[in-house]
PDB file of C-alpha atoms in Angstrom:
ATOM      1  CA  THR A  28      13.347 -42.712 -55.730  1.00  0.00           C
ATOM      2  CA  ALA A  29      16.494 -41.101 -54.288  1.00  0.00           C
ATOM      3  CA  THR A  30      17.239 -37.526 -55.352  1.00  0.00           C
ATOM      4  CA  PRO A  31      20.543 -36.627 -57.066  1.00  0.00           C
ATOM      5  CA  GLN A  32      21.749 -35.135 -53.773  1.00  0.00           C
ATOM      6  CA  ALA A  33      20.932 -38.349 -51.904  1.00  0.00           C
ATOM      7  CA  MET A  34      22.597 -40.453 -54.613  1.00  0.00           C
ATOM      8  CA  GLN A  35      25.767 -38.366 -54.515  1.00  0.00           C
ATOM      9  CA  SER A  36      25.838 -38.536 -50.712  1.00  0.00           C
ATOM     10  CA  THR A  37      25.515 -42.325 -50.911  1.00  0.00           C
ATOM     11  CA  ILE A  38      28.413 -42.503 -53.364  1.00  0.00           C
ATOM     12  CA  HIS A  39      30.492 -40.240 -51.115  1.00  0.00           C
ATOM     13  CA  GLY A  40      29.909 -42.606 -48.194  1.00  0.00           C
ATOM     14  CA  LEU A  41      30.755 -45.702 -50.228  1.00  0.00           C
ATOM     15  CA  THR A  42      33.895 -44.015 -51.550  1.00  0.00           C
ATOM     16  CA  ALA A  43      35.078 -43.156 -48.042  1.00  0.00           C
ATOM     17  CA  ALA A  44      34.749 -46.836 -47.118  1.00  0.00           C
ATOM     18  CA  LEU A  45      36.589 -47.869 -50.291  1.00  0.00           C
ATOM     19  CA  VAL A  46      39.475 -45.489 -49.613  1.00  0.00           C
ATOM     20  CA  ALA A  47      39.753 -46.677 -46.010  1.00  0.00           C
ATOM     21  CA  ALA A  48      39.944 -50.288 -47.203  1.00  0.00           C
ATOM     22  CA  ALA A  49      42.499 -49.383 -49.873  1.00  0.00           C
ATOM     23  CA  LYS A  50      44.725 -47.584 -47.352  1.00  0.00           C
ATOM     24  CA  ALA A  51      44.553 -50.525 -44.969  1.00  0.00           C
ATOM     25  CA  HIS A  52      45.530 -52.903 -47.767  1.00  0.00           C
ATOM     26  CA  ASP A  53      48.127 -50.597 -49.318  1.00  0.00           C
ATOM     27  CA  PRO A  54      49.860 -48.285 -46.788  1.00  0.00           C
ATOM     28  CA  ALA A  55      51.932 -46.767 -49.618  1.00  0.00           C
ATOM     29  CA  LEU A  56      48.771 -45.280 -51.142  1.00  0.00           C
ATOM     30  CA  THR A  57      49.328 -41.655 -50.120  1.00  0.00           C
ATOM     31  CA  THR A  58      49.368 -39.363 -53.187  1.00  0.00           C
ATOM     32  CA  PRO A  59      47.417 -41.194 -55.896  1.00  0.00           C
ATOM     33  CA  THR A  60      46.577 -40.128 -59.412  1.00  0.00           C
ATOM     34  CA  MET A  61      42.869 -40.852 -59.662  1.00  0.00           C
ATOM     35  CA  VAL A  62      41.116 -41.705 -62.914  1.00  0.00           C
ATOM     36  CA  PRO A  63      37.325 -41.283 -62.540  1.00  0.00           C
ATOM     37  CA  ILE A  64      35.369 -42.763 -65.439  1.00  0.00           C
ATOM     38  CA  LEU A  65      32.934 -40.098 -66.597  1.00  0.00           C
ATOM     39  CA  ARG A  66      30.313 -39.275 -65.785  1.00  0.00           C
ATOM     40  CA  GLY A  67      29.273 -41.503 -62.907  1.00  0.00           C
ATOM     41  CA  ALA A  68      32.559 -41.572 -60.999  1.00  0.00           C
ATOM     42  CA  LEU A  69      32.985 -37.815 -60.539  1.00  0.00           C
ATOM     43  CA  PRO A  70      31.296 -37.904 -57.089  1.00  0.00           C
ATOM     44  CA  MET A  71      33.769 -40.648 -56.148  1.00  0.00           C
ATOM     45  CA  PHE A  72      36.678 -38.352 -56.973  1.00  0.00           C
ATOM     46  CA  VAL A  73      35.098 -35.484 -55.021  1.00  0.00           C
ATOM     47  CA  ALA A  74      34.855 -37.710 -51.949  1.00  0.00           C
ATOM     48  CA  ALA A  75      38.240 -39.412 -52.340  1.00  0.00           C
ATOM     49  CA  ALA A  76      40.312 -36.288 -53.013  1.00  0.00           C
ATOM     50  CA  SER A  77      39.835 -34.944 -49.492  1.00  0.00           C
ATOM     51  CA  LEU A  78      41.011 -38.225 -47.948  1.00  0.00           C
ATOM     52  CA  PHE A  79      44.593 -37.955 -49.217  1.00  0.00           C
ATOM     53  CA  ALA A  80      47.373 -35.457 -48.548  1.00  0.00           C
ATOM     54  CA  ALA A  81      47.604 -34.734 -52.280  1.00  0.00           C
ATOM     55  CA  THR A  82      45.918 -36.061 -55.406  1.00  0.00           C
ATOM     56  CA  THR A  83      46.011 -35.664 -59.160  1.00  0.00           C
ATOM     57  CA  CYS A  84      43.039 -36.255 -61.455  1.00  0.00           C
ATOM     58  CA  VAL A  85      43.060 -37.626 -65.003  1.00  0.00           C
ATOM     59  CA  LEU A  86      39.647 -37.851 -66.688  1.00  0.00           C
ATOM     60  CA  ALA A  87      38.542 -40.827 -68.790  1.00  0.00           C
ATOM     61  CA  ARG A  88      35.389 -41.188 -70.869  1.00  0.00           C
ATOM     62  CA  CYS A  89      34.324 -44.615 -72.125  1.00  0.00           C
ATOM     63  CA  SER A  90      31.555 -45.462 -74.583  1.00  0.00           C
ATOM     64  CA  LYS A  91      30.544 -48.347 -76.816  1.00  0.00           C
ATOM     65  CA  LYS A  92      30.440 -47.958 -80.587  1.00  0.00           C
ATOM     66  CA  LYS A  93      26.850 -47.947 -81.791  1.00  0.00           C
ATOM     67  CA  GLY A  94      25.655 -51.463 -82.601  1.00  0.00           C
ATOM     68  CA  THR A  95      28.793 -53.150 -81.228  1.00  0.00           C
ATOM     69  CA  GLN A  96      30.415 -54.169 -77.966  1.00  0.00           C
ATOM     70  CA  ASP A  97      33.616 -52.283 -78.857  1.00  0.00           C
ATOM     71  CA  VAL A  98      34.578 -49.765 -76.168  1.00  0.00           C
ATOM     72  CA  VAL A  99      36.094 -46.409 -77.119  1.00  0.00           C
ATOM     73  CA  VAL A 100      38.286 -44.790 -74.439  1.00  0.00           C
ATOM     74  CA  GLU A 101      38.750 -41.021 -74.602  1.00  0.00           C
ATOM     75  CA  TRP A 102      40.990 -38.755 -72.523  1.00  0.00           C
ATOM     76  CA  PRO A 103      39.448 -35.246 -72.285  1.00  0.00           C
ATOM     77  CA  GLY A 104      42.708 -33.942 -70.817  1.00  0.00           C
ATOM     78  CA  ARG A 105      46.181 -35.390 -70.560  1.00  0.00           C
ATOM     79  CA  ARG A 106      46.884 -39.131 -70.457  1.00  0.00           C
ATOM     80  CA  PRO A 107      48.163 -40.855 -67.311  1.00  0.00           C
ATOM     81  CA  PHE A 108      51.347 -42.063 -69.029  1.00  0.00           C
ATOM     82  CA  PRO A 109      54.039 -40.910 -68.931  1.00  0.00           C
ATOM     83  CA  ALA A 110      53.470 -39.988 -65.304  1.00  0.00           C
ATOM     84  CA  ALA A 111      55.037 -36.941 -63.640  1.00  0.00           C
ATOM     85  CA  ALA A 112      57.755 -37.542 -61.053  1.00  0.00           C
ATOM     86  CA  ASP A 113      55.570 -36.453 -58.130  1.00  0.00           C
ATOM     87  CA  GLU A 114      52.552 -38.600 -59.043  1.00  0.00           C
ATOM     88  CA  GLY A 115      51.634 -41.728 -57.126  1.00  0.00           C
ATOM     89  CA  LYS A 116      49.762 -44.922 -57.910  1.00  0.00           C
ATOM     90  CA  LEU A 117      47.000 -44.822 -60.503  1.00  0.00           C
ATOM     91  CA  VAL A 118      43.585 -45.431 -58.947  1.00  0.00           C
ATOM     92  CA  VAL A 119      40.692 -46.011 -61.351  1.00  0.00           C
ATOM     93  CA  LEU A 120      37.244 -45.057 -60.013  1.00  0.00           C
ATOM     94  CA  ASP A 121      33.964 -46.459 -61.341  1.00  0.00           C
ATOM     95  CA  THR A 122      30.459 -46.563 -59.885  1.00  0.00           C
ATOM     96  CA  LEU A 123      28.858 -49.606 -61.552  1.00  0.00           C
ATOM     97  CA  VAL A 124      30.630 -52.538 -63.186  1.00  0.00           C
ATOM     98  CA  ALA A 125      28.179 -54.905 -64.874  1.00  0.00           C
ATOM     99  CA  THR A 126      29.819 -56.826 -67.731  1.00  0.00           C
ATOM    100  CA  GLY A 127      33.229 -55.303 -67.070  1.00  0.00           C
ATOM    101  CA  ASP A 128      33.689 -54.419 -70.769  1.00  0.00           C
ATOM    102  CA  THR A 129      34.303 -50.722 -70.129  1.00  0.00           C
ATOM    103  CA  LEU A 130      36.702 -51.149 -67.232  1.00  0.00           C
ATOM    104  CA  VAL A 131      38.637 -53.944 -68.938  1.00  0.00           C
ATOM    105  CA  ALA A 132      39.033 -51.804 -72.072  1.00  0.00           C
ATOM    106  CA  LEU A 133      40.353 -48.924 -69.966  1.00  0.00           C
ATOM    107  CA  CYS A 134      42.815 -51.185 -68.133  1.00  0.00           C
ATOM    108  CA  GLU A 135      44.004 -52.684 -71.414  1.00  0.00           C
ATOM    109  CA  GLU A 136      44.617 -49.177 -72.762  1.00  0.00           C
ATOM    110  CA  LEU A 137      46.600 -48.279 -69.629  1.00  0.00           C
ATOM    111  CA  TRP A 138      48.685 -51.420 -70.125  1.00  0.00           C
ATOM    112  CA  ALA A 139      49.388 -50.564 -73.753  1.00  0.00           C
ATOM    113  CA  MET A 140      50.051 -46.917 -72.910  1.00  0.00           C
ATOM    114  CA  SER A 141      52.683 -47.952 -70.360  1.00  0.00           C
ATOM    115  CA  SER A 142      54.351 -50.204 -72.974  1.00  0.00           C
ATOM    116  CA  GLY A 143      53.949 -53.115 -70.595  1.00  0.00           C
ATOM    117  CA  ARG A 144      56.030 -51.475 -67.856  1.00  0.00           C
ATOM    118  CA  ALA A 145      53.176 -50.941 -65.367  1.00  0.00           C
ATOM    119  CA  GLU A 146      52.490 -54.558 -64.428  1.00  0.00           C
ATOM    120  CA  ARG A 147      50.305 -54.937 -61.307  1.00  0.00           C
ATOM    121  CA  SER A 148      50.528 -51.222 -60.526  1.00  0.00           C
ATOM    122  CA  VAL A 149      46.948 -49.905 -60.792  1.00  0.00           C
ATOM    123  CA  ALA A 150      44.244 -49.994 -58.117  1.00  0.00           C
ATOM    124  CA  VAL A 151      40.543 -50.132 -59.018  1.00  0.00           C
ATOM    125  CA  LEU A 152      37.802 -48.900 -56.672  1.00  0.00           C
ATOM    126  CA  CYS A 153      34.137 -49.423 -57.561  1.00  0.00           C
ATOM    127  CA  CYS A 154      30.843 -49.018 -55.729  1.00  0.00           C
ATOM    128  CA  TYR A 155      28.706 -51.855 -57.137  1.00  0.00           C
ATOM    129  CA  ALA A 156      29.882 -54.690 -59.368  1.00  0.00           C
ATOM    130  CA  ALA A 157      29.125 -58.189 -60.619  1.00  0.00           C
ATOM    131  CA  PRO A 158      31.472 -60.976 -59.405  1.00  0.00           C
ATOM    132  CA  GLU A 159      32.288 -62.118 -62.955  1.00  0.00           C
ATOM    133  CA  ALA A 160      33.213 -58.575 -63.963  1.00  0.00           C
ATOM    134  CA  LEU A 161      35.482 -58.213 -60.941  1.00  0.00           C
ATOM    135  CA  GLU A 162      37.325 -61.375 -61.970  1.00  0.00           C
ATOM    136  CA  ARG A 163      37.798 -60.021 -65.497  1.00  0.00           C
ATOM    137  CA  VAL A 164      39.166 -56.722 -64.215  1.00  0.00           C
ATOM    138  CA  ALA A 165      41.484 -58.381 -61.688  1.00  0.00           C
ATOM    139  CA  ALA A 166      42.932 -60.533 -64.480  1.00  0.00           C
ATOM    140  CA  CYS A 167      44.165 -57.477 -66.415  1.00  0.00           C
ATOM    141  CA  PRO A 168      47.985 -57.390 -66.206  1.00  0.00           C
ATOM    142  CA  VAL A 169      48.060 -53.724 -65.185  1.00  0.00           C
ATOM    143  CA  VAL A 170      45.737 -54.228 -62.174  1.00  0.00           C
ATOM    144  CA  GLU A 171      47.288 -54.800 -58.746  1.00  0.00           C
ATOM    145  CA  TYR A 172      44.063 -55.011 -56.723  1.00  0.00           C
ATOM    146  CA  VAL A 173      40.335 -54.317 -56.934  1.00  0.00           C
ATOM    147  CA  ILE A 174      38.133 -53.145 -54.052  1.00  0.00           C
ATOM    148  CA  VAL A 175      34.328 -53.081 -54.289  1.00  0.00           C
ATOM    149  CA  ALA A 176      31.839 -51.601 -51.824  1.00  0.00           C
ATOM    150  CA  ALA A 177      28.927 -53.904 -52.721  1.00  0.00           C
ATOM    151  CA  ARG A 178      28.808 -57.063 -54.835  1.00  0.00           C
ATOM    152  CA  ALA A 179      25.842 -57.694 -57.090  1.00  0.00           C
ATOM    153  CA  GLU A 180      24.459 -61.213 -57.344  1.00  0.00           C
ATOM    154  CA  ARG A 181      25.170 -61.331 -61.066  1.00  0.00           C
ATOM    155  CA  CYS A 182      24.858 -59.551 -64.389  1.00  0.00           C
ATOM    156  CA  ASP A 183      21.791 -60.630 -66.401  1.00  0.00           C
ATOM    157  CA  ASP A 184      21.742 -61.523 -70.104  1.00  0.00           C
ATOM    158  CA  ALA A 185      20.884 -57.944 -71.036  1.00  0.00           C
ATOM    159  CA  GLY A 186      23.916 -56.571 -69.184  1.00  0.00           C
ATOM    160  CA  TYR A 187      22.106 -55.247 -66.092  1.00  0.00           C
ATOM    161  CA  LEU A 188      23.259 -55.771 -62.519  1.00  0.00           C
ATOM    162  CA  VAL A 189      21.027 -57.892 -60.262  1.00  0.00           C
ATOM    163  CA  PRO A 190      19.594 -56.575 -57.931  1.00  0.00           C
ATOM    164  CA  TYR A 191      18.657 -53.902 -60.465  1.00  0.00           C
ATOM    165  CA  THR A 192      19.359 -50.196 -60.128  1.00  0.00           C
ATOM    166  CA  HIS A 193      16.156 -49.376 -62.081  1.00  0.00           C
ATOM    167  CA  GLY A 194      17.411 -46.744 -64.476  1.00  0.00           C
ATOM    168  CA  ASP A 195      20.475 -44.980 -65.827  1.00  0.00           C
ATOM    169  CA  ILE A 196      22.934 -44.391 -62.994  1.00  0.00           C
ATOM    170  CA  GLY A 197      24.083 -41.087 -64.490  1.00  0.00           C
ATOM    171  CA  ASP A 198      20.514 -39.773 -64.536  1.00  0.00           C
ATOM    172  CA  LYS A 199      20.088 -40.890 -60.938  1.00  0.00           C
ATOM    173  CA  ILE A 200      23.273 -39.091 -59.859  1.00  0.00           C
ATOM    174  CA  TYR A 201      22.825 -35.860 -61.829  1.00  0.00           C
ATOM    175  CA  GLY A 202      19.190 -35.832 -62.947  1.00  0.00           C
ATOM    176  CA  ALA A 203      18.083 -36.351 -66.551  1.00  0.00           C
ATOM    177  CA  ALA A 204      19.395 -33.969 -69.193  1.00  0.00           C
ATOM    178  CA  TRP A 205      17.062 -31.180 -70.261  1.00  0.00           C
ATOM    179  CA  LYS A 206      15.580 -31.976 -73.682  1.00  0.00           C
ATOM    180  CA  GLY A 207      14.531 -28.488 -74.635  1.00  0.00           C
ATOM    181  CA  ALA A 208      11.423 -28.216 -76.761  1.00  0.00           C
ATOM    182  CA  GLU A 209      11.038 -32.006 -76.861  1.00  0.00           C
ATOM    183  CA  GLN A 210      10.144 -32.040 -73.167  1.00  0.00           C
ATOM    184  CA  PRO A 211       7.019 -30.123 -72.129  1.00  0.00           C
ATOM    185  CA  ALA A 212       7.722 -27.487 -69.520  1.00  0.00           C
ATOM    186  CA  ARG A 213       4.804 -28.799 -67.482  1.00  0.00           C
ATOM    187  CA  PRO A 214       2.603 -31.878 -67.423  1.00  0.00           C
ATOM    188  CA  VAL A 215      -0.845 -31.534 -69.007  1.00  0.00           C
ATOM    189  CA  VAL A 216      -3.417 -31.733 -66.213  1.00  0.00           C
ATOM    190  CA  ALA A 217      -6.834 -33.084 -67.237  1.00  0.00           C
ATOM    191  CA  GLU A 218      -9.580 -30.504 -67.660  1.00  0.00           C
ATOM    192  CA  GLY A 219     -11.881 -30.375 -64.660  1.00  0.00           C
ATOM    193  CA  GLU A 220      -9.235 -31.458 -62.148  1.00  0.00           C
ATOM    194  CA  GLU A 221      -9.824 -29.341 -59.048  1.00  0.00           C
ATOM    195  CA  ASP A 222      -6.246 -29.209 -57.736  1.00  0.00           C
ATOM    196  CA  VAL A 223      -4.318 -28.390 -60.915  1.00  0.00           C
ATOM    197  CA  GLU A 224      -1.182 -27.168 -59.132  1.00  0.00           C
ATOM    198  CA  GLY A 225      -1.222 -30.137 -56.758  1.00  0.00           C
ATOM    199  CA  VAL A 226      -1.400 -32.640 -59.619  1.00  0.00           C
ATOM    200  CA  ALA A 227       1.314 -30.835 -61.608  1.00  0.00           C
ATOM    201  CA  SER A 228       3.561 -30.705 -58.540  1.00  0.00           C
ATOM    202  CA  GLY A 229       2.931 -34.379 -57.794  1.00  0.00           C
ATOM    203  CA  VAL A 230       3.815 -35.368 -61.349  1.00  0.00           C
ATOM    204  CA  GLU A 231       6.997 -33.265 -61.320  1.00  0.00           C
ATOM    205  CA  GLY A 232       8.105 -34.995 -58.120  1.00  0.00           C
ATOM    206  CA  LEU A 233       7.847 -38.373 -59.864  1.00  0.00           C
ATOM    207  CA  LEU A 234       9.963 -37.429 -62.887  1.00  0.00           C
ATOM    208  CA  VAL A 235      13.561 -38.543 -63.466  1.00  0.00           C
ATOM    209  CA  ARG A 236      14.591 -34.953 -64.153  1.00  0.00           C
ATOM    210  CA  ASN A 237      13.679 -34.165 -60.537  1.00  0.00           C
ATOM    211  CA  GLY A 238      15.185 -37.300 -58.989  1.00  0.00           C
ATOM    212  CA  GLY A 239      12.189 -39.597 -59.517  1.00  0.00           C
ATOM    213  CA  LEU A 240      11.782 -42.715 -61.653  1.00  0.00           C
ATOM    214  CA  TRP A 241       9.158 -41.705 -64.222  1.00  0.00           C
ATOM    215  CA  THR A 242       9.327 -39.841 -67.529  1.00  0.00           C
ATOM    216  CA  LEU A 243       6.742 -37.567 -69.075  1.00  0.00           C
ATOM    217  CA  THR A 244       5.308 -38.686 -72.417  1.00  0.00           C
ATOM    218  CA  ASP A 245       6.133 -36.473 -75.396  1.00  0.00           C
ATOM    219  CA  ASP A 246       2.646 -34.978 -75.395  1.00  0.00           C
ATOM    220  CA  GLY A 247       2.717 -34.354 -71.630  1.00  0.00           C
ATOM    221  CA  LEU A 248      -0.479 -36.358 -71.148  1.00  0.00           C
ATOM    222  CA  GLY A 249       1.018 -39.319 -69.285  1.00  0.00           C
ATOM    223  CA  ILE A 250       3.883 -40.613 -67.163  1.00  0.00           C
ATOM    224  CA  GLU A 251       5.678 -43.880 -67.831  1.00  0.00           C
ATOM    225  CA  ARG A 252       8.310 -46.115 -66.331  1.00  0.00           C
ATOM    226  CA  GLU A 253      10.174 -49.295 -67.304  1.00  0.00           C
ATOM    227  CA  ILE A 254      10.962 -51.636 -64.409  1.00  0.00           C
ATOM    228  CA  ARG A 255      13.249 -54.683 -64.480  1.00  0.00           C
ATOM    229  CA  PHE A 256      12.791 -57.265 -61.745  1.00  0.00           C
ATOM    230  CA  PRO A 257      15.186 -60.015 -60.604  1.00  0.00           C
ATOM    231  CA  SER A 258      12.787 -62.667 -61.961  1.00  0.00           C
ATOM    232  CA  PHE A 259       9.516 -63.149 -63.821  1.00  0.00           C
ATOM    233  CA  LYS A 260       7.930 -64.261 -60.547  1.00  0.00           C
ATOM    234  CA  LYS A 261       8.634 -60.872 -58.953  1.00  0.00           C
ATOM    235  CA  ALA A 262       7.432 -59.052 -62.070  1.00  0.00           C
ATOM    236  CA  TRP A 263       4.199 -61.059 -61.973  1.00  0.00           C
ATOM    237  CA  ALA A 264       3.696 -60.314 -58.274  1.00  0.00           C
ATOM    238  CA  PHE A 265       4.134 -56.603 -59.009  1.00  0.00           C
ATOM    239  CA  MET A 266       1.573 -56.723 -61.818  1.00  0.00           C
ATOM    240  CA  GLN A 267      -0.918 -58.505 -59.581  1.00  0.00           C
ATOM    241  CA  ARG A 268      -0.620 -55.776 -56.956  1.00  0.00           C
ATOM    242  CA  VAL A 269      -1.018 -53.060 -59.572  1.00  0.00           C
ATOM    243  CA  ALA A 270      -4.072 -54.818 -61.031  1.00  0.00           C
ATOM    244  CA  GLU A 271      -5.658 -55.009 -57.576  1.00  0.00           C
ATOM    245  CA  ALA A 272      -5.010 -51.306 -56.965  1.00  0.00           C
ATOM    246  CA  ALA A 273      -6.352 -50.431 -60.424  1.00  0.00           C
ATOM    247  CA  ALA A 274      -9.552 -52.352 -59.691  1.00  0.00           C
ATOM    248  CA  THR A 275      -9.914 -50.641 -56.320  1.00  0.00           C
ATOM    249  CA  TYR A 276      -9.481 -47.140 -57.763  1.00  0.00           C
ATOM    250  CA  ARG A 277     -11.226 -48.013 -61.053  1.00  0.00           C
ATOM    251  CA  HIS A 278      -8.324 -46.507 -62.952  1.00  0.00           C
ATOM    252  CA  HIS A 279      -6.229 -48.777 -65.168  1.00  0.00           C
ATOM    253  CA  PRO A 280      -2.736 -48.380 -66.655  1.00  0.00           C
ATOM    254  CA  GLU A 281      -1.415 -48.974 -70.138  1.00  0.00           C
ATOM    255  CA  TRP A 282       1.263 -51.611 -69.730  1.00  0.00           C
ATOM    256  CA  SER A 283       3.199 -54.476 -71.245  1.00  0.00           C
ATOM    257  CA  ASN A 284       5.356 -57.276 -69.899  1.00  0.00           C
ATOM    258  CA  VAL A 285       8.307 -59.147 -71.405  1.00  0.00           C
ATOM    259  CA  TYR A 286       9.649 -61.747 -68.967  1.00  0.00           C
ATOM    260  CA  ASN A 287      11.077 -59.715 -66.044  1.00  0.00           C
ATOM    261  CA  LYS A 288      10.475 -56.284 -67.617  1.00  0.00           C
ATOM    262  CA  VAL A 289       7.301 -54.289 -67.032  1.00  0.00           C
ATOM    263  CA  SER A 290       6.562 -51.085 -68.960  1.00  0.00           C
ATOM    264  CA  ILE A 291       3.755 -49.063 -67.401  1.00  0.00           C
ATOM    265  CA  ARG A 292       2.044 -45.774 -68.226  1.00  0.00           C
ATOM    266  CA  TRP A 293      -0.509 -43.782 -66.271  1.00  0.00           C
ATOM    267  CA  THR A 294      -2.794 -41.336 -68.044  1.00  0.00           C
ATOM    268  CA  THR A 295      -6.447 -40.343 -68.115  1.00  0.00           C
ATOM    269  CA  HIS A 296      -8.341 -40.514 -71.426  1.00  0.00           C
ATOM    270  CA  GLN A 297     -11.628 -38.786 -70.565  1.00  0.00           C
ATOM    271  CA  PRO A 298     -10.862 -35.964 -70.166  1.00  0.00           C
ATOM    272  CA  LYS A 299      -7.326 -36.242 -71.553  1.00  0.00           C
ATOM    273  CA  GLY A 300      -4.417 -35.465 -69.247  1.00  0.00           C
ATOM    274  CA  LEU A 301      -3.035 -36.311 -65.832  1.00  0.00           C
ATOM    275  CA  THR A 302      -5.059 -36.502 -62.618  1.00  0.00           C
ATOM    276  CA  ARG A 303      -4.492 -37.090 -58.933  1.00  0.00           C
ATOM    277  CA  LEU A 304      -5.245 -40.797 -59.535  1.00  0.00           C
ATOM    278  CA  ASP A 305      -2.355 -41.043 -62.007  1.00  0.00           C
ATOM    279  CA  VAL A 306      -0.039 -39.527 -59.402  1.00  0.00           C
ATOM    280  CA  GLN A 307      -1.382 -41.709 -56.596  1.00  0.00           C
ATOM    281  CA  LEU A 308      -1.124 -44.953 -58.566  1.00  0.00           C
ATOM    282  CA  ALA A 309       2.372 -44.129 -59.848  1.00  0.00           C
ATOM    283  CA  GLN A 310       3.438 -43.590 -56.231  1.00  0.00           C
ATOM    284  CA  LEU A 311       1.901 -46.960 -55.341  1.00  0.00           C
ATOM    285  CA  CYS A 312       3.905 -48.579 -58.159  1.00  0.00           C
ATOM    286  CA  ASP A 313       7.097 -47.112 -56.697  1.00  0.00           C
ATOM    287  CA  SER A 314       6.217 -48.472 -53.260  1.00  0.00           C
ATOM    288  CA  TYR A 315       5.551 -51.932 -54.735  1.00  0.00           C
ATOM    289  CA  CYS A 316       9.117 -51.971 -56.117  1.00  0.00           C
ATOM    290  CA  GLU A 317      10.756 -51.246 -52.768  1.00  0.00           C
ATOM    291  CA  PRO A 318      12.536 -54.176 -51.032  1.00  0.00           C
TER     292      PRO A 318
END
């Protein structure tokens, strides 16, 4: 439930620790050329830039071709090779590394771009990564060393890090993109609700666009969230707690479950719209997901 400001502050702190570890390991790391992978790694660059006497920034954007695992690497500005005479070691920055596909593709492009003359010359700093992905990245011929702030247990079959981050990391860092007319300006509060402003404010505080974990349905009548758990057992325990709360408050969700994934929606049907109970039970769901 962290806000974008809290998420960016967390990344700044992790980056400071990463840079300190990199300097201890590599005393020659003084004026690096940093390559943040957009969009998640921009806060890493912001934090790292102030920790060196001088820095250069080269932006990289990576995406997968629709329907494939093929990664496309784009350079919005200049490319890192050939490097200028006053530029130091290349340092690639990335927030999350799950399968490693994106980072490996970037490192392979750097290797090709250098015509094979940059062997073991690039450092990689990342905040949260799967062990298998780290091994893949470290095996790239261009990579000299990799430093990670926190290791995940693994990457699941769907390509998500475990423990889960519960949502798109970019949306968590920056807030969800505004969808214009597709996104209602305000939630629809059920007719007869006494505290209309209180319910609307409570719903807004839960939404991804405001740093929360829920999204508003297209008609504005409900809020919904998809939650991935480390195991089916934990997903089942969550559903049991929600069912108990629903019975207590006599207000039941619309939901579905596929193995470790739970999709849940809160809305009121009579009268149609959102009520204080929807807000209260969504908040309870969030608390049930906390470690």
